[in-house]
Every structure is written in structure tokens, then in C-alpha cells.
Rosetta silent file (secondary structure, phi, psi, omega in degrees, C-alpha in Angstrom):
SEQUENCE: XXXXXXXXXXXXXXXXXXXXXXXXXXXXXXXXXXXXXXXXXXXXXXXXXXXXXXXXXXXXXXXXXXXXXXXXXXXXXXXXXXXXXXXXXXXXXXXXXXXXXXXXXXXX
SCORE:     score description
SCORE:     0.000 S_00000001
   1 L     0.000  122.665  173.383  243.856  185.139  114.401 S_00000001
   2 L   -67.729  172.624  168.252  240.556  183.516  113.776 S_00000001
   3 H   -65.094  -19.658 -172.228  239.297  183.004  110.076 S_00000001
   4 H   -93.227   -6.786  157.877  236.222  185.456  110.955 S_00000001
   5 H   -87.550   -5.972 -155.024  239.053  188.136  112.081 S_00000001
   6 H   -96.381  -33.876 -176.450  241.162  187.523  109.255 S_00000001
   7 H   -46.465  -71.178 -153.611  237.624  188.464  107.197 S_00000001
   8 H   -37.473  -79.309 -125.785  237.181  191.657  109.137 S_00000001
   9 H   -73.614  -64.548  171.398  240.832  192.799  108.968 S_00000001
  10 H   -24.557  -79.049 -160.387  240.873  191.888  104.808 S_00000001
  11 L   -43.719  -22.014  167.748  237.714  193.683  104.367 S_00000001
  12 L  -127.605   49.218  127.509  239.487  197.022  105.700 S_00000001
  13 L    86.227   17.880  175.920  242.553  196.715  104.171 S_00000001
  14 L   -92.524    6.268  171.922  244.391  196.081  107.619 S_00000001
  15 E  -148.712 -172.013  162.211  246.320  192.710  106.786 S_00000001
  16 E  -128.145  106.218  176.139  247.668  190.936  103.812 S_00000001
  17 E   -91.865  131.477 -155.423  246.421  187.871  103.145 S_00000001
  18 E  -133.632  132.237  177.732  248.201  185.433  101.031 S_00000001
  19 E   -88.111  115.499  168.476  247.157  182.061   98.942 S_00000001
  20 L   -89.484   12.030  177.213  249.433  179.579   99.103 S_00000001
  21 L   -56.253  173.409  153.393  247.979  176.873   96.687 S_00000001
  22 L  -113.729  159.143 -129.762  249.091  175.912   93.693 S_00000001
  23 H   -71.407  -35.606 -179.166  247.996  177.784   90.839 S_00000001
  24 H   -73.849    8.543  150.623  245.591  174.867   89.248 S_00000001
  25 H   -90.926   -9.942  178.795  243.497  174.748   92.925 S_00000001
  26 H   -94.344  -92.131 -167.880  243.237  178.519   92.539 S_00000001
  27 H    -5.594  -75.329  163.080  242.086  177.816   89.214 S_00000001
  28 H   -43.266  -50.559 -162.022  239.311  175.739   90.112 S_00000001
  29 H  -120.707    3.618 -166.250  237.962  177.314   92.936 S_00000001
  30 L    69.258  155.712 -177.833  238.882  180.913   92.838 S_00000001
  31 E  -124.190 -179.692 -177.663  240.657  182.490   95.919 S_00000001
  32 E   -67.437  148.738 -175.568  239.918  184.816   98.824 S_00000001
  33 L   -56.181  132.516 -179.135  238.625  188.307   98.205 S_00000001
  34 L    81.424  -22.139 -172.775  241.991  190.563   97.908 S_00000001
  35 L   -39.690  160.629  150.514  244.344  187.668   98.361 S_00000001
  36 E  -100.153  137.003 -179.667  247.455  187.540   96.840 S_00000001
  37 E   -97.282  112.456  161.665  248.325  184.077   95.231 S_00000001
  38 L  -110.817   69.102 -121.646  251.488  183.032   95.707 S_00000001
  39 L   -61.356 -172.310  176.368  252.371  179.381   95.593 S_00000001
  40 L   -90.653  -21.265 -148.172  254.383  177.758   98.664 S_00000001
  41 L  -112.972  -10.847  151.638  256.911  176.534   96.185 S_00000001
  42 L  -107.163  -20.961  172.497  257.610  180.370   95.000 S_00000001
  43 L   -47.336  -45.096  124.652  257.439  181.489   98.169 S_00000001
  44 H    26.813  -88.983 -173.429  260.932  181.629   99.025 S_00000001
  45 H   -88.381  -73.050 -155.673  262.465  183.877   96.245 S_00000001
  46 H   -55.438  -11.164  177.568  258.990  186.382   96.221 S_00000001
  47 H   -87.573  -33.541 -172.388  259.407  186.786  100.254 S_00000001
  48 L  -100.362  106.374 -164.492  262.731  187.370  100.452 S_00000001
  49 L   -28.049  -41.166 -168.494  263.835  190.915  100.027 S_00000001
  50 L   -56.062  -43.683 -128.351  267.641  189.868   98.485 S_00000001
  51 L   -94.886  175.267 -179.734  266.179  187.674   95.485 S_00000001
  52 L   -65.291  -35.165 -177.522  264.962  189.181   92.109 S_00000001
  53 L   -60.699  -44.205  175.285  261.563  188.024   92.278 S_00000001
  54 L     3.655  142.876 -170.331  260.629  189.837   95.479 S_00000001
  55 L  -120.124  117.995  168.237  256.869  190.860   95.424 S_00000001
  56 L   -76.119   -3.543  163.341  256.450  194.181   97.163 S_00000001
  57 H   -46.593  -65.472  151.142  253.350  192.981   98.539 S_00000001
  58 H     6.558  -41.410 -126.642  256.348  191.388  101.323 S_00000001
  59 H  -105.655    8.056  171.456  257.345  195.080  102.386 S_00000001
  60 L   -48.574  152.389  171.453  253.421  195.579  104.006 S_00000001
  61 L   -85.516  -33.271 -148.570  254.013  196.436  107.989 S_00000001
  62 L  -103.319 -123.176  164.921  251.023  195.166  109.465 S_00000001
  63 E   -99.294  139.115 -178.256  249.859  191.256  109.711 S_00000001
  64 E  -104.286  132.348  175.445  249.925  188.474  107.072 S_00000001
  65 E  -107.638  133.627  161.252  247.512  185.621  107.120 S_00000001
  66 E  -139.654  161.930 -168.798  247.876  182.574  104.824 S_00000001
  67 E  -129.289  168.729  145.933  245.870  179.817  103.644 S_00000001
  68 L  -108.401 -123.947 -176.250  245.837  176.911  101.869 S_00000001
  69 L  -106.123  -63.033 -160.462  243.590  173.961  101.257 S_00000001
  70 E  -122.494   -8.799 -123.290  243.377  172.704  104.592 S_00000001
  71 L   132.789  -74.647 -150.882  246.052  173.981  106.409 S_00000001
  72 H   -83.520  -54.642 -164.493  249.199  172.143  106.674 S_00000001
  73 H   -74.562  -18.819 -172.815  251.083  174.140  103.510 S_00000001
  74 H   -74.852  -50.911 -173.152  249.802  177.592  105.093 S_00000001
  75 H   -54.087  -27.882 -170.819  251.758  176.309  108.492 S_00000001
  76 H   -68.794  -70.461 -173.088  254.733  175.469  106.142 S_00000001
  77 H   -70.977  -47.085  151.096  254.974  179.077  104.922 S_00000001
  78 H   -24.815 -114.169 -150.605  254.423  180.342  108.240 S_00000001
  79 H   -65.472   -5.687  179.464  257.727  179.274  109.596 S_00000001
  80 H   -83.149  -69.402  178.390  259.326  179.708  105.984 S_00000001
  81 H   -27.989  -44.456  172.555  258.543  183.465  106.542 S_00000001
  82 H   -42.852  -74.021 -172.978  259.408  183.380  110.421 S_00000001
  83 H   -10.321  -48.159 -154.864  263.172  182.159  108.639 S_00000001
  84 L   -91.443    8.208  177.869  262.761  185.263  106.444 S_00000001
  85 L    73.852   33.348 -178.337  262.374  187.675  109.892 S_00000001
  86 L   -75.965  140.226  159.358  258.611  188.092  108.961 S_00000001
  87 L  -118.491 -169.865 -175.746  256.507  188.522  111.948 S_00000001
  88 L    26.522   67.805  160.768  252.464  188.672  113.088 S_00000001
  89 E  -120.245  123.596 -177.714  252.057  185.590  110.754 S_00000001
  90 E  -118.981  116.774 -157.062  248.820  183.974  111.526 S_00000001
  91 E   -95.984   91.564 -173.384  248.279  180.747  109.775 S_00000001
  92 L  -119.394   62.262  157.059  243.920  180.623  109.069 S_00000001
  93 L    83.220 -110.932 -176.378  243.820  177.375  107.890 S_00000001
  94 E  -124.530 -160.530 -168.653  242.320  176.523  104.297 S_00000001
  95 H   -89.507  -24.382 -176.709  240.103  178.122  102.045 S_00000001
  96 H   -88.486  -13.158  159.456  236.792  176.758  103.295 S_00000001
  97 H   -63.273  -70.297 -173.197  237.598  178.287  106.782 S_00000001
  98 H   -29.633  -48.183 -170.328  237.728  181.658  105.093 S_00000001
  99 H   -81.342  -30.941  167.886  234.531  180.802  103.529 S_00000001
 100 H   -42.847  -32.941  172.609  232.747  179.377  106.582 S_00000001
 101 H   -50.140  -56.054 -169.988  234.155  182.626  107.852 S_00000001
 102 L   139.201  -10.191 -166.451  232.052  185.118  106.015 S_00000001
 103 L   -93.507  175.687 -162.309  234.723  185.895  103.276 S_00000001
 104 L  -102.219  113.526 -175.353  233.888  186.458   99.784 S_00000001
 105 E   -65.456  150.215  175.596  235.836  184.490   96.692 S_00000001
 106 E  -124.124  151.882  143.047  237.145  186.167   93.744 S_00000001
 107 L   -30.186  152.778  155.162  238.127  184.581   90.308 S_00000001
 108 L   -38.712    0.000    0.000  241.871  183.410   89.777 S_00000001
């Protein structure tokens, strides 16, 4: 999934797209419209149905897209979610793809 489908698909409520930053770069720069922020370093216990933390955001059906800065930590959580039997995980890159993309930032 490109960053300009991952726009579309946000904008009508067909995927869940998830920030994987930590929280003082969300701070700073604001995240993508709708995102959910979730650091890489909670991901783990909020993805995984067993633990207490679980986020029902998780129990969406359709595809999740995550970002980062650049990349590299969205590819991380990619395969931590594969681990976690997650599927249609599309990894679309950092935040400045999204915006190069077309998508629209919200405050933290």
C-alpha cells in the first residue's frame, strides 16, 4: 500500500492507521489525521489480545498501516504484529510520506 492509498483508505474509515513514534516526536509535529499513537516500545502488550493493556483499536478486521519517522521502526512493528497473527500490515514509511501523500496532520 502506497502512502497516497493509505490517505484514501484513512479518509473513509477503511483501514487503521497507527503511529509508532515516540510520544515527544508526536509532540512536536503532530500525527496523521485519525491515527492512533501507539509507541513501538508499547506495542507489544496494546497488540496482543492476552495482555491487560490491549487497545481495542487491535480487534479492527480490515488493514493496518503504520508509520514512523522514516520508516525503519514502522517495519519493526510490522513483523512484531505478523508474530501477533496480525495480517494486511502495510508498512507506509514515515510521517512526511503521509504528508507528501495528501494526508492531513492533527495535534498530539
Amino acid at each position: 500500500m502506497s502512502p497516497a492509498e493509505a490517505v484514501a483508505a484513512a479518509n473513509d474509515n477503511s483501514l487503521t492507521l497507527i503511529d509508532v513514534r515516540e510520544q515527544a516526536e508526536v509532540a512536536m509535529t503532530g500525527k496523521a489525521k485519525g491515527a492512533i499513537h501507539v509507541p513501538l516500545s508499547r506495542l507489544r502488550d496494546m497488540a496482543d489480545p492476552r495482555h491487560p493493556d490491549f487497545d481495542d483499536a487491535f480487534r479492527q478486521t480490515g488493514p493496518i498501516a503504520l508509520y514512523c519517522a522514516s520508516g525503519g521502526r514502522s517495519q519493526t512493528a510490522l513483523g512484531l504484529l505478523q508474530q501477533l497473527g496480525y495480517g494486511d500490515l502495510h508498512n507506509i514509511g514515515g510521517l512526511g510520506h503521509w504528508v507528501q501523500a495528501g494526508g492531513a496532520i492533527e495535534p498530539a
